[in-house]
Coordinates of C-alpha atoms in Angstrom, one line a residue:
M1 CA 0.0 0.0 0.0
R2 CA 2.8 2.4 0.9
A3 CA 4.5 1.7 -2.5
H4 CA 1.3 2.6 -4.3
L5 CA 1.0 5.9 -2.4
L6 CA 4.7 6.8 -3.1
L7 CA 4.1 6.0 -6.8
A8 CA 1.0 8.2 -7.0
V9 CA 2.8 11.0 -5.3
G10 CA 5.8 10.6 -7.6
I11 CA 3.5 10.7 -10.7
F12 CA 1.9 13.9 -9.3
G13 CA 5.3 15.4 -8.8
L14 CA 6.4 14.5 -12.3
I15 CA 3.3 16.1 -13.8
E16 CA 3.9 19.2 -11.7
A17 CA 7.6 19.4 -12.8
V18 CA 6.9 18.8 -16.5
A19 CA 3.6 20.8 -16.9
P20 CA 3.2 23.3 -14.0
G21 CA 1.0 25.7 -15.9
P22 CA -2.1 23.5 -16.4
L23 CA -1.8 22.1 -12.9
V24 CA -1.6 25.5 -11.3
R25 CA -4.6 26.6 -13.3
V26 CA -6.7 23.6 -12.2
L27 CA -5.7 23.9 -8.6
T28 CA -6.4 27.6 -8.7
R29 CA -9.9 26.9 -10.0
V30 CA -10.4 24.3 -7.2
A31 CA -9.1 26.7 -4.4
Y32 CA -10.8 30.0 -5.3
R33 CA -14.4 31.0 -5.8
N34 CA -13.6 33.4 -8.6
A35 CA -10.4 32.0 -10.2
D36 CA -10.7 34.2 -13.2
D37 CA -9.6 37.2 -11.1
A38 CA -6.6 35.4 -9.6
E39 CA -3.4 36.1 -11.4
A40 CA -0.2 34.1 -10.5
K41 CA 3.1 36.0 -10.1
P42 CA 5.8 35.1 -12.6
W43 CA 7.8 33.0 -10.1
V44 CA 4.9 30.7 -9.3
L45 CA 5.5 28.3 -12.3
T46 CA 9.2 28.1 -11.5
A47 CA 8.5 27.3 -7.8
A48 CA 5.9 24.7 -8.9
R49 CA 8.5 23.1 -11.2
I50 CA 11.0 23.0 -8.4
E51 CA 8.4 21.6 -6.0
G52 CA 7.5 18.9 -8.5
A53 CA 11.2 17.9 -8.8
V54 CA 11.6 17.7 -5.1
I55 CA 8.5 15.5 -4.8
V56 CA 9.7 13.2 -7.5
V57 CA 13.1 12.8 -5.7
G58 CA 11.4 12.2 -2.4
A59 CA 9.1 9.6 -3.9
L60 CA 12.0 7.8 -5.6
V61 CA 14.0 7.8 -2.3
G62 CA 11.0 6.4 -0.5
L63 CA 10.5 3.7 -3.0
F64 CA 14.2 2.7 -2.9
R65 CA 14.2 2.5 0.9
L66 CA 11.0 0.5 0.8
A67 CA 12.5 -1.9 -1.7
R68 CA 15.6 -2.3 0.4
A69 CA 13.6 -2.9 3.6
D70 CA 11.6 -5.6 1.8
G71 CA 14.8 -7.7 1.5
S72 CA 15.4 -7.2 -2.2
T73 CA 19.2 -7.2 -1.6
P74 CA 20.8 -10.7 -1.6
D75 CA 22.0 -12.1 1.7
R76 CA 25.6 -12.8 0.8
R77 CA 29.1 -12.1 2.2
D78 CA 31.5 -9.7 0.6
D79 CA 33.3 -12.5 -1.3
G80 CA 30.1 -13.6 -3.0
G81 CA 29.6 -16.8 -0.9
P82 CA 26.5 -17.6 1.0
T83 CA 26.2 -16.2 4.6
P84 CA 26.9 -19.0 7.1
E85 CA 24.1 -20.0 9.5
P86 CA 24.4 -18.5 13.0
G87 CA 26.4 -20.8 15.3
A88 CA 27.7 -22.9 12.4
E89 CA 31.4 -22.7 11.5

């Protein structure tokens, strides 16, 4: 479930980073009663693009940590051999 949430957040961040204009317009219409009178300052699209990139990086880091925690790394010694059982020599 957490992986699905991170994936959805990452996709949202990617959309925000690639196409911030339409997303800002849609969210402005959702947030304001009279969105036609609202005018964004010039730096808003740049800030939205940066925010989207940060969200994508955060989602990727979260997915990577989640994959590592699930045991996707092989259980081996540094020399490539299998890890010995505890107590066995």
